Short mmCIF file of C-alpha atoms in Angstrom, two decimals:
data_model
loop_
_atom_site.label_atom_id
_atom_site.label_comp_id
_atom_site.label_asym_id
_atom_site.label_seq_id
_atom_site.Cartn_x
_atom_site.Cartn_y
_atom_site.Cartn_z
CA MET A 874 6.41 -29.69 -12.65
CA GLN A 875 4.17 -32.32 -11.07
CA ASN A 876 1.01 -33.37 -12.83
CA ALA A 877 -2.11 -31.72 -11.43
CA PRO A 878 -4.26 -34.06 -9.28
CA GLU A 879 -7.25 -35.65 -10.96
CA SER A 880 -9.56 -33.39 -8.96
CA SER A 881 -7.75 -30.26 -10.21
CA LEU A 882 -9.96 -27.43 -11.43
CA VAL A 883 -7.07 -25.52 -13.05
CA GLY A 884 -8.21 -24.28 -16.46
CA VAL A 885 -11.93 -24.54 -15.68
CA GLU A 886 -13.87 -21.36 -16.58
CA TYR A 887 -16.82 -19.78 -14.80
CA GLU A 888 -18.97 -16.76 -15.57
CA VAL A 889 -19.28 -14.75 -12.37
CA GLU A 890 -20.28 -11.41 -10.89
CA VAL A 891 -17.34 -9.88 -9.05
CA GLY A 892 -17.81 -8.96 -5.41
CA PRO A 893 -15.72 -6.81 -3.04
CA VAL A 894 -11.97 -6.32 -3.06
CA ALA A 895 -9.93 -8.49 -0.70
CA HIS A 896 -6.46 -8.15 0.81
CA GLY A 897 -3.83 -9.35 -1.67
CA GLY A 898 -4.68 -7.70 -5.00
CA HIS A 899 -7.79 -9.64 -5.93
CA CYS A 900 -11.59 -9.54 -5.60
CA ILE A 901 -13.98 -12.13 -4.26
CA ALA A 902 -16.52 -13.94 -6.44
CA ARG A 903 -18.50 -17.17 -6.18
CA THR A 904 -19.28 -19.88 -8.65
CA GLY A 905 -22.88 -20.96 -9.22
CA GLU A 906 -22.32 -23.71 -6.63
CA GLY A 907 -21.15 -21.12 -4.07
CA ARG A 908 -17.45 -21.94 -4.25
CA VAL A 909 -15.26 -18.93 -3.31
CA LEU A 910 -12.98 -17.52 -6.00
CA PHE A 911 -10.12 -15.06 -5.47
CA VAL A 912 -10.06 -13.26 -8.83
CA ARG A 913 -7.22 -11.15 -10.22
CA HIS A 914 -7.55 -8.64 -13.09
CA ALA A 915 -11.17 -7.86 -12.18
CA LEU A 916 -12.96 -5.01 -10.38
CA PRO A 917 -15.94 -5.02 -8.00
CA GLY A 918 -19.31 -5.07 -9.77
CA GLU A 919 -18.02 -6.47 -13.04
CA LYS A 920 -19.36 -9.52 -14.85
CA VAL A 921 -16.45 -11.58 -16.12
CA VAL A 922 -15.37 -15.00 -17.28
CA VAL A 923 -12.66 -16.36 -14.99
CA ARG A 924 -10.22 -19.20 -15.52
CA VAL A 925 -9.01 -21.13 -12.46
CA THR A 926 -5.24 -20.92 -11.88
CA GLU A 927 -5.00 -22.82 -8.56
CA GLY A 928 -7.22 -25.25 -6.69
CA ASN A 929 -9.05 -28.53 -6.86
CA GLU A 930 -12.36 -30.06 -5.82
CA ASP A 931 -11.27 -30.20 -2.16
CA SER A 932 -9.89 -26.63 -1.91
CA ARG A 933 -11.50 -24.16 0.49
CA PHE A 934 -11.19 -21.54 -2.25
CA LEU A 935 -9.92 -21.24 -5.79
CA ARG A 936 -7.62 -18.68 -7.38
CA ALA A 937 -8.56 -17.42 -10.83
CA ASP A 938 -7.85 -14.78 -13.48
CA ALA A 939 -10.50 -12.74 -15.25
CA VAL A 940 -9.87 -13.65 -18.89
CA ARG A 941 -12.92 -11.92 -20.49
CA VAL A 942 -14.83 -8.88 -19.29
CA LEU A 943 -18.54 -9.07 -20.12
CA GLU A 944 -19.69 -5.99 -18.19
CA ALA A 945 -16.89 -3.54 -17.27
CA SER A 946 -16.66 -1.24 -14.26
CA LYS A 947 -16.54 2.50 -14.92
CA ASP A 948 -13.21 2.38 -13.05
CA ARG A 949 -11.61 0.06 -15.63
CA VAL A 950 -8.91 1.27 -18.02
CA GLU A 951 -6.76 -0.53 -20.55
CA ALA A 952 -3.65 -1.66 -18.66
CA PRO A 953 -0.81 0.69 -19.79
CA CYS A 954 1.80 -2.06 -19.37
CA PRO A 955 1.90 -4.79 -22.05
CA TYR A 956 3.12 -7.26 -19.42
CA ALA A 957 0.13 -6.77 -17.07
CA GLY A 958 -2.62 -9.34 -17.38
CA PRO A 959 -3.50 -13.01 -16.85
CA GLY A 960 -0.45 -15.27 -16.91
CA LYS A 961 2.00 -12.38 -17.21
CA CYS A 962 4.08 -10.31 -14.76
CA GLY A 963 2.96 -10.53 -11.14
CA GLY A 964 4.45 -7.21 -10.04
CA CYS A 965 1.37 -5.01 -10.46
CA ASP A 966 -2.17 -5.80 -9.32
CA TRP A 967 -4.25 -2.80 -10.40
CA GLN A 968 -2.92 -1.62 -13.78
CA HIS A 969 -6.48 -2.06 -15.09
CA ALA A 970 -7.96 0.42 -12.58
CA LYS A 971 -8.02 4.22 -12.63
CA PRO A 972 -5.58 5.77 -10.10
CA GLY A 973 -8.38 7.10 -7.89
CA ALA A 974 -10.09 3.72 -7.95
CA GLN A 975 -6.87 2.00 -6.87
CA ARG A 976 -6.70 4.20 -3.79
CA ARG A 977 -10.38 3.55 -2.99
CA LEU A 978 -9.80 -0.19 -3.25
CA LYS A 979 -6.82 0.04 -0.90
CA GLY A 980 -8.89 2.08 1.53
CA GLU A 981 -11.59 -0.58 1.48
CA VAL A 982 -8.98 -3.25 2.26
CA VAL A 983 -7.58 -1.27 5.21
CA ALA A 984 -11.11 -0.67 6.55
CA GLU A 985 -12.02 -4.36 6.18
CA GLN A 986 -8.88 -5.53 7.98
CA LEU A 987 -9.41 -3.04 10.82
CA GLN A 988 -13.00 -4.21 11.27
CA ARG A 989 -12.29 -7.93 10.98
CA LEU A 990 -9.08 -8.15 13.01
CA ALA A 991 -9.28 -5.19 15.41
CA GLY A 992 -13.04 -4.62 15.63
CA LEU A 993 -12.66 -0.95 14.66
CA THR A 994 -14.51 1.27 12.22
CA PRO A 995 -12.48 3.95 10.41
CA GLU A 996 -14.03 6.55 12.72
CA GLU A 997 -12.97 4.60 15.81
CA ALA A 998 -9.44 4.46 14.41
CA GLY A 999 -9.37 8.23 13.83
CA TRP A 1000 -9.14 7.74 10.07
CA ASP A 1001 -11.12 9.54 7.38
CA GLY A 1002 -10.98 6.51 5.09
CA THR A 1003 -8.80 8.05 2.40
CA VAL A 1004 -5.52 6.75 0.99
CA MET A 1005 -3.35 9.71 0.08
CA PRO A 1006 -1.23 9.72 -3.09
CA ALA A 1007 2.43 10.64 -2.82
CA GLU A 1008 3.54 13.99 -4.17
CA GLY A 1009 3.94 13.82 -7.96
CA ASP A 1010 1.96 10.58 -8.35
CA LYS A 1011 -1.32 12.11 -9.51
CA VAL A 1012 -1.27 10.97 -13.13
CA PRO A 1013 -4.17 10.71 -15.62
CA ALA A 1014 -5.93 7.39 -16.10
CA GLY A 1015 -3.93 5.26 -18.52
CA GLU A 1016 -0.57 6.63 -17.31
CA VAL A 1017 1.75 5.12 -14.73
CA PRO A 1018 3.91 6.93 -12.14
CA ALA A 1019 7.55 5.80 -12.41
CA TRP A 1020 8.29 5.43 -8.71
CA ARG A 1021 10.10 2.18 -7.99
CA THR A 1022 13.72 3.04 -7.11
CA ARG A 1023 14.62 -0.59 -6.36
CA VAL A 1024 13.73 -3.37 -8.78
CA GLN A 1025 14.67 -7.03 -8.43
CA TYR A 1026 14.93 -8.60 -11.85
CA ALA A 1027 14.78 -12.37 -12.16
CA VAL A 1028 16.85 -13.98 -14.92
CA ASP A 1029 15.50 -16.75 -17.15
CA ALA A 1030 17.44 -19.70 -18.59
CA ASP A 1031 18.40 -17.66 -21.66
CA GLY A 1032 19.92 -14.82 -19.62
CA HIS A 1033 16.99 -12.42 -20.15
CA ALA A 1034 16.07 -10.12 -17.26
CA GLY A 1035 12.41 -10.01 -16.31
CA LEU A 1036 9.95 -10.17 -13.45
CA ARG A 1037 8.30 -13.14 -11.77
CA LYS A 1038 4.84 -14.19 -12.78
CA HIS A 1039 2.17 -14.14 -10.05
CA ARG A 1040 2.73 -16.87 -7.43
CA SER A 1041 5.31 -18.49 -9.68
CA HIS A 1042 9.05 -18.89 -10.18
CA ASP A 1043 8.55 -18.47 -13.93
CA VAL A 1044 10.11 -15.34 -15.42
CA GLN A 1045 8.28 -12.89 -17.67
CA PRO A 1046 11.00 -11.25 -19.83
CA ILE A 1047 10.36 -7.53 -20.29
CA ASP A 1048 11.72 -4.64 -22.33
CA ARG A 1049 10.91 -2.07 -19.66
CA CYS A 1050 9.12 -1.84 -16.30
CA LEU A 1051 6.74 1.13 -16.38
CA ILE A 1052 6.76 1.64 -12.61
CA ALA A 1053 10.58 1.62 -12.43
CA ALA A 1054 12.04 5.00 -11.53
CA PRO A 1055 13.97 6.81 -14.30
CA GLY A 1056 17.24 6.09 -12.49
CA VAL A 1057 16.56 2.35 -12.77
CA SER A 1058 15.25 2.42 -16.35
CA GLU A 1059 18.27 4.37 -17.62
CA LEU A 1060 20.62 1.54 -16.59
CA GLY A 1061 19.30 -0.65 -19.41
CA ILE A 1062 19.19 -3.86 -17.35
CA GLU A 1063 16.56 -5.42 -19.64
CA GLN A 1064 18.71 -5.06 -22.77
CA ARG A 1065 21.71 -7.00 -21.43
CA ASP A 1066 22.58 -10.71 -21.33
CA TRP A 1067 22.69 -11.92 -17.70
CA SER A 1068 23.49 -15.59 -18.34
CA GLY A 1069 24.61 -17.36 -15.18
CA MET A 1070 22.78 -14.95 -12.88
CA GLU A 1071 19.84 -15.87 -10.69
CA SER A 1072 18.76 -12.26 -10.16
CA VAL A 1073 19.87 -8.66 -10.68
CA ASP A 1074 18.79 -6.01 -8.17
CA ALA A 1075 18.91 -2.46 -9.52
CA ILE A 1076 19.00 0.46 -7.08
CA ALA A 1077 18.71 4.13 -8.02
CA ALA A 1078 19.09 6.30 -4.93
CA SER A 1079 16.60 9.15 -4.82
CA GLY A 1080 18.83 11.26 -2.57
CA SER A 1081 21.88 11.22 -4.86
CA GLN A 1082 23.05 10.08 -8.27
CA ASP A 1083 24.26 6.78 -6.79
CA ARG A 1084 23.37 3.70 -8.83
CA GLN A 1085 24.01 0.13 -7.78
CA VAL A 1086 23.41 -3.41 -9.03
CA VAL A 1087 23.47 -6.46 -6.76
CA LEU A 1088 24.15 -9.71 -8.61
CA THR A 1089 23.11 -13.14 -7.34
CA PRO A 1090 24.91 -15.78 -9.45
CA ARG A 1091 23.68 -19.30 -9.99
CA PRO A 1092 25.88 -21.88 -8.19
CA GLY A 1093 29.26 -22.11 -9.90
CA ALA A 1094 28.62 -19.25 -12.33
CA ARG A 1095 31.18 -16.51 -12.97
CA LEU A 1096 30.27 -12.85 -12.68
CA PRO A 1097 29.85 -10.98 -15.96
CA LEU A 1098 31.68 -7.79 -16.77
CA VAL A 1099 28.97 -5.26 -15.96
CA GLU A 1100 28.76 -2.55 -18.60
CA LEU A 1101 25.55 -0.57 -18.29
CA ASN A 1102 24.28 2.70 -19.70
CA ARG A 1103 25.21 4.66 -16.55
CA PRO A 1104 28.06 4.38 -13.98
CA VAL A 1105 27.14 1.90 -11.24
CA SER A 1106 28.71 0.18 -8.28
CA VAL A 1107 28.46 -3.62 -8.31
CA LEU A 1108 27.90 -6.01 -5.41
CA ARG A 1109 27.72 -9.80 -5.38
CA VAL A 1110 25.65 -12.09 -3.18
CA ALA A 1111 27.69 -15.10 -2.08
CA GLU A 1112 26.29 -18.61 -1.65
CA ASP A 1113 26.24 -18.10 2.14
CA GLY A 1114 24.07 -14.99 1.70
CA GLY A 1115 26.83 -12.50 2.39
CA VAL A 1116 27.11 -9.43 0.14
CA HIS A 1117 30.51 -8.43 -1.22
CA ARG A 1118 31.71 -5.38 -3.13
CA VAL A 1119 32.95 -6.01 -6.69
CA HIS A 1120 33.66 -2.40 -7.57
CA GLY A 1121 32.47 1.06 -6.62
CA ARG A 1122 30.95 2.07 -3.30
CA PRO A 1123 29.32 -0.66 -1.20
CA PHE A 1124 26.50 1.78 -0.34
CA VAL A 1125 24.17 4.37 -1.83
CA ARG A 1126 23.33 7.74 -0.33
CA GLU A 1127 19.69 8.53 0.36
CA ARG A 1128 18.22 11.74 1.68
CA ALA A 1129 15.30 12.38 4.04
CA ASP A 1130 14.33 14.94 6.67
CA ASP A 1131 17.23 17.18 5.53
CA ARG A 1132 19.81 14.49 6.33
CA THR A 1133 21.87 12.12 4.17
CA TYR A 1134 21.73 8.42 5.02
CA ARG A 1135 24.18 5.75 3.92
CA VAL A 1136 22.47 2.47 2.99
CA GLY A 1137 24.90 -0.38 2.38
CA ASN A 1138 24.90 -3.75 0.61
CA GLY A 1139 21.50 -3.32 -0.99
CA GLY A 1140 19.93 -2.83 2.46
CA PHE A 1141 16.40 -1.65 3.18
CA TRP A 1142 15.24 1.83 2.27
CA GLN A 1143 11.77 2.94 1.31
CA VAL A 1144 11.23 2.22 -2.40
CA HIS A 1145 9.13 5.26 -3.36
CA PRO A 1146 11.25 8.43 -3.66
CA GLN A 1147 8.75 10.39 -1.53
CA ALA A 1148 8.16 7.65 1.04
CA ALA A 1149 10.86 8.41 3.61
CA ASP A 1150 9.92 12.09 3.94
CA THR A 1151 6.18 11.30 3.85
CA LEU A 1152 6.48 8.78 6.68
CA VAL A 1153 8.80 10.91 8.81
CA ARG A 1154 6.31 13.79 8.59
CA ALA A 1155 3.38 11.56 9.52
CA VAL A 1156 5.24 9.99 12.44
CA MET A 1157 6.55 13.26 13.87
CA GLN A 1158 3.19 15.02 13.46
CA GLY A 1159 1.59 12.14 15.34
CA LEU A 1160 4.16 11.85 18.14
CA LEU A 1161 4.82 15.57 18.70
CA PRO A 1162 8.25 14.97 20.35
CA ARG A 1163 9.32 17.34 23.13
CA LYS A 1164 12.76 18.48 24.23
CA GLY A 1165 14.14 15.99 26.73
CA ASP A 1166 11.99 13.04 25.64
CA THR A 1167 13.33 9.50 25.67
CA ALA A 1168 12.39 7.47 22.59
CA LEU A 1169 12.74 4.05 20.97
CA ASP A 1170 13.11 3.38 17.24
CA LEU A 1171 12.42 -0.33 16.76
CA TYR A 1172 13.34 -2.20 13.58
CA CYS A 1173 15.29 0.98 12.88
CA GLY A 1174 17.12 0.01 9.66
CA ALA A 1175 19.58 2.72 8.63
CA GLY A 1176 18.24 5.04 11.35
CA LEU A 1177 15.61 7.10 9.52
CA PHE A 1178 13.23 7.66 12.44
CA ALA A 1179 16.01 7.64 15.06
CA GLY A 1180 17.59 10.60 13.27
CA ALA A 1181 14.31 12.49 13.09
CA LEU A 1182 13.67 11.85 16.78
CA ALA A 1183 17.20 12.87 17.78
CA ASP A 1184 16.76 16.22 16.07
CA ARG A 1185 13.57 16.91 17.96
CA VAL A 1186 14.28 15.64 21.50
CA GLY A 1187 17.36 17.85 21.82
CA ASP A 1188 20.56 17.47 23.84
CA LYS A 1189 18.73 16.39 27.01
CA GLY A 1190 16.77 13.68 25.19
CA ALA A 1191 17.84 10.13 24.32
CA VAL A 1192 17.04 7.75 21.48
CA LEU A 1193 17.67 4.01 21.33
CA GLY A 1194 17.41 2.20 17.99
CA ILE A 1195 17.22 -1.59 17.68
CA GLU A 1196 17.87 -3.44 14.41
CA SER A 1197 18.70 -7.09 13.67
CA GLY A 1198 20.72 -6.62 10.46
CA LYS A 1199 24.46 -6.26 11.07
CA ARG A 1200 25.11 -4.01 8.05
CA ALA A 1201 22.06 -1.85 8.79
CA VAL A 1202 23.32 -1.35 12.35
CA GLU A 1203 26.70 -0.25 10.99
CA ASP A 1204 24.94 2.19 8.67
CA ALA A 1205 22.69 3.56 11.42
CA ARG A 1206 25.68 4.13 13.72
CA HIS A 1207 27.54 5.88 10.91
CA ASN A 1208 24.53 7.99 9.91
CA LEU A 1209 23.89 9.18 13.47
CA GLU A 1210 27.43 9.23 14.89
CA HIS A 1211 27.29 12.98 15.52
CA PHE A 1212 24.41 12.49 17.98
CA ASP A 1213 25.73 11.62 21.46
CA ARG A 1214 22.14 11.04 22.52
CA VAL A 1215 21.57 8.16 20.06
CA ARG A 1216 22.49 4.53 20.71
CA ILE A 1217 21.97 1.70 18.23
CA GLU A 1218 21.76 -1.91 19.44
CA GLN A 1219 21.91 -5.00 17.23
CA GLY A 1220 19.48 -7.85 17.77
CA LYS A 1221 15.91 -8.97 17.31
CA VAL A 1222 13.57 -6.55 19.05
CA GLU A 1223 11.93 -9.23 21.19
CA GLN A 1224 15.37 -10.28 22.52
CA ALA A 1225 17.36 -7.04 22.50
CA LEU A 1226 14.76 -4.78 24.12
CA PRO A 1227 14.48 -6.76 27.38
CA ARG A 1228 18.30 -6.87 27.58
CA THR A 1229 18.51 -3.06 27.64
CA GLY A 1230 16.86 -2.89 31.05
CA ILE A 1231 14.72 0.04 29.92
CA THR A 1232 11.56 0.29 32.04
CA GLU A 1233 9.98 3.48 30.74
CA VAL A 1234 10.10 5.76 27.69
CA ASP A 1235 8.15 8.74 26.41
CA LEU A 1236 7.80 7.80 22.72
CA ILE A 1237 8.09 4.69 20.56
CA VAL A 1238 8.35 4.24 16.80
CA LEU A 1239 8.06 0.74 15.38
CA ASP A 1240 8.33 -0.18 11.72
CA PRO A 1241 8.23 -3.99 11.82
CA PRO A 1242 8.56 -6.39 8.89
CA ARG A 1243 5.46 -7.55 7.05
CA ALA A 1244 4.54 -10.12 9.71
CA GLY A 1245 4.09 -7.38 12.33
CA ALA A 1246 5.45 -7.00 15.87
CA GLY A 1247 3.47 -9.80 17.54
CA LYS A 1248 1.71 -10.19 20.85
CA GLN A 1249 4.74 -10.54 23.15
CA THR A 1250 6.51 -7.47 21.77
CA VAL A 1251 3.31 -5.41 21.98
CA LYS A 1252 2.85 -6.48 25.61
CA HIS A 1253 6.42 -5.45 26.44
CA LEU A 1254 6.02 -2.06 24.73
CA ALA A 1255 2.79 -1.31 26.57
CA GLY A 1256 4.61 -1.88 29.86
CA LEU A 1257 7.01 0.99 29.09
CA GLY A 1258 4.22 3.55 29.50
CA ALA A 1259 4.93 5.61 26.38
CA ARG A 1260 2.90 8.77 25.91
CA ARG A 1261 2.48 7.94 22.24
CA ILE A 1262 3.46 5.10 19.92
CA ALA A 1263 3.83 5.43 16.14
CA TYR A 1264 3.30 2.19 14.24
CA VAL A 1265 4.44 2.22 10.59
CA ALA A 1266 2.95 -0.70 8.67
CA CYS A 1267 3.28 -2.04 5.14
CA ASP A 1268 0.64 -4.73 5.75
CA PRO A 1269 -2.84 -3.74 7.00
CA ALA A 1270 -3.58 -7.24 8.32
CA ALA A 1271 -0.48 -7.27 10.55
CA LEU A 1272 -1.28 -3.71 11.67
CA ALA A 1273 -4.86 -4.60 12.59
CA ARG A 1274 -3.75 -7.71 14.52
CA ASP A 1275 -1.20 -5.71 16.49
CA ILE A 1276 -3.71 -2.92 17.15
CA ALA A 1277 -5.97 -5.57 18.69
CA TYR A 1278 -3.07 -6.73 20.89
CA PHE A 1279 -2.41 -3.13 21.94
CA ALA A 1280 -6.08 -2.77 22.89
CA GLU A 1281 -5.75 -5.79 25.20
CA VAL A 1282 -2.91 -4.08 27.08
CA GLY A 1283 -4.43 -0.61 27.39
CA TYR A 1284 -3.56 1.31 24.20
CA ARG A 1285 -6.02 2.69 21.66
CA VAL A 1286 -5.56 4.15 18.19
CA ARG A 1287 -5.65 7.93 18.25
CA THR A 1288 -5.22 8.53 14.50
CA LEU A 1289 -4.49 6.49 11.40
CA ARG A 1290 -3.27 7.68 8.02
CA ALA A 1291 -2.84 5.65 4.84
CA PHE A 1292 -0.53 6.45 1.91
CA ASP A 1293 -0.36 5.06 -1.61
CA LEU A 1294 3.41 4.57 -1.75
CA PHE A 1295 3.15 1.54 -4.08
CA PRO A 1296 0.98 2.67 -7.03
CA MET A 1297 -0.36 -0.05 -9.36
CA THR A 1298 0.21 -2.72 -6.68
CA HIS A 1299 -2.06 -3.80 -3.82
CA HIS A 1300 0.40 -2.60 -1.17
CA VAL A 1301 -0.45 0.34 1.07
CA GLU A 1302 1.52 2.03 3.86
CA CYS A 1303 -0.19 3.08 7.11
CA VAL A 1304 0.89 5.13 10.11
CA ALA A 1305 -1.12 4.56 13.30
CA ILE A 1306 -0.62 6.70 16.38
CA LEU A 1307 -1.52 4.99 19.63
CA GLU A 1308 -1.91 6.35 23.15
CA PRO A 1309 -2.97 4.98 26.55
CA ALA A 1310 -6.70 4.23 26.42
CA ALA A 1311 -7.31 6.00 29.73
CA LYS A 1312 -6.06 9.24 28.15
CA GLY A 1313 -8.54 8.94 25.30
CA ALA A 1314 -11.47 8.01 27.52
#
C-alpha cells in the first residue's frame, strides 16, 4: 500500500450534523469549513463524529465513517450483524436503520435522481413515492430478512471465506452472512478452508433444491476437494474467464411466472427469491400485452421476460430477445425452445438490434446493466414506435438519465414503481413504463 500524500486527511475527525441521504449508501454532511463529506453508518438529522476514510486537502469531497453517534435518529437501531460498521464488511449499507426507514431513504434517493437527472417530480413520473417490500421481507426492527440467494465470498491469505470491506480489496472474515438465504447458509462455506482460492460464489436456486459453488483459483493453485454440508455442483473459473464444470450439473433451475428456467455457469438471475415474479408482474401489468403483439426483450439473460411475453402475445405474436452472453443465449434458447414465436439473438444490443432490420414493434422490455442503455440505444428504440416500453433498472441514476434521453425523442414516463429487492443495502429496483408523449398529452 502506498503512503498517503502529505495533504491526506485520512483519520481526521469532525463533529457534524448529518444532512440528506445520497445515492450510494451514505448521507451528506459538511465540515465547519464547508467541505462536503459522504458519510456512511449515519442517518439524516443525526449529530455524529466522523472519521475520514478517503480524501486529501485538494479533494472535491471526502469519504468518512460515523464512528460516534452524539444525537441519534429515531430510525436508528443497533446493527443486527456483528460485521456491519466502520471498517468492516461493505456488503450492507443500512443495517443501522429500521426497515421502514431504509425504504424511505431509498425512495428519497430515487426521487432525487429523477429530479436532478430527468427533471421530474414523483407525480410527473406517475409514482407515489413508496418503495415496496418484497413478500415475506417485513421483519421487525433489529431483524434481518435472509434473502440473498447468490453470495460471492472473497478468500483471504489464510484461506478464510469472507466479504470485501467497503471500497477495498481487504477481506472481512465472517462466521455467517445474515442476509444470505437459508440455502446458502446451510452450505457452511464460512467454516471451510479455501486456501488457494481467490473467491467462492455460492448459489442456492429459489426455484429448486439446486445448489452450486463457483470457484475462482489463484494463479497456479489446485482445486480443493469440495465437501460441504449439502450436495452441490461445482464449477471452476479458468484464467481466461471461461467457466468449466468440475462435477454435477453446470446449471441451476429457477422458477418464475409458472415456468422453470435453466441458468448455467453461475449466470445472471435475480438475487432475491421473490424478485423474478415481482418484476414480471410489474412489467406485464404495465405493458398489458395483447394477442398478436410483436415485442422485444433486450438484455434478456436466460429469457425471463421473453417467456412472459411469449405466453401473452399468443401464437400470432412474436418475441425477439437479445443478449450478449453466449451461455445466457444458450440458456434462453433452451428455456423457450417450445415457443416457435420466440427468437433469441446473441450480441450487444446497440450492435445486434440494427442488424435485425426490425423497423417497428408493439412492446419493448429492457433490463440493461447498471450503466443503463445509453443515448444511442434509446434513440433507436424510440424510432420503433412501441406502444409501451418497460424499463427495469437496478440503478436509479442510470434510469433517470435514460428517461431524460427518452423525453428528448418523444417518450414520457407513464408510471414508475420501486421495489426493495436488496434489503439492508442501498440498492433499489425500479420498473418504469414509458409511452409516446403525444398519447399522454
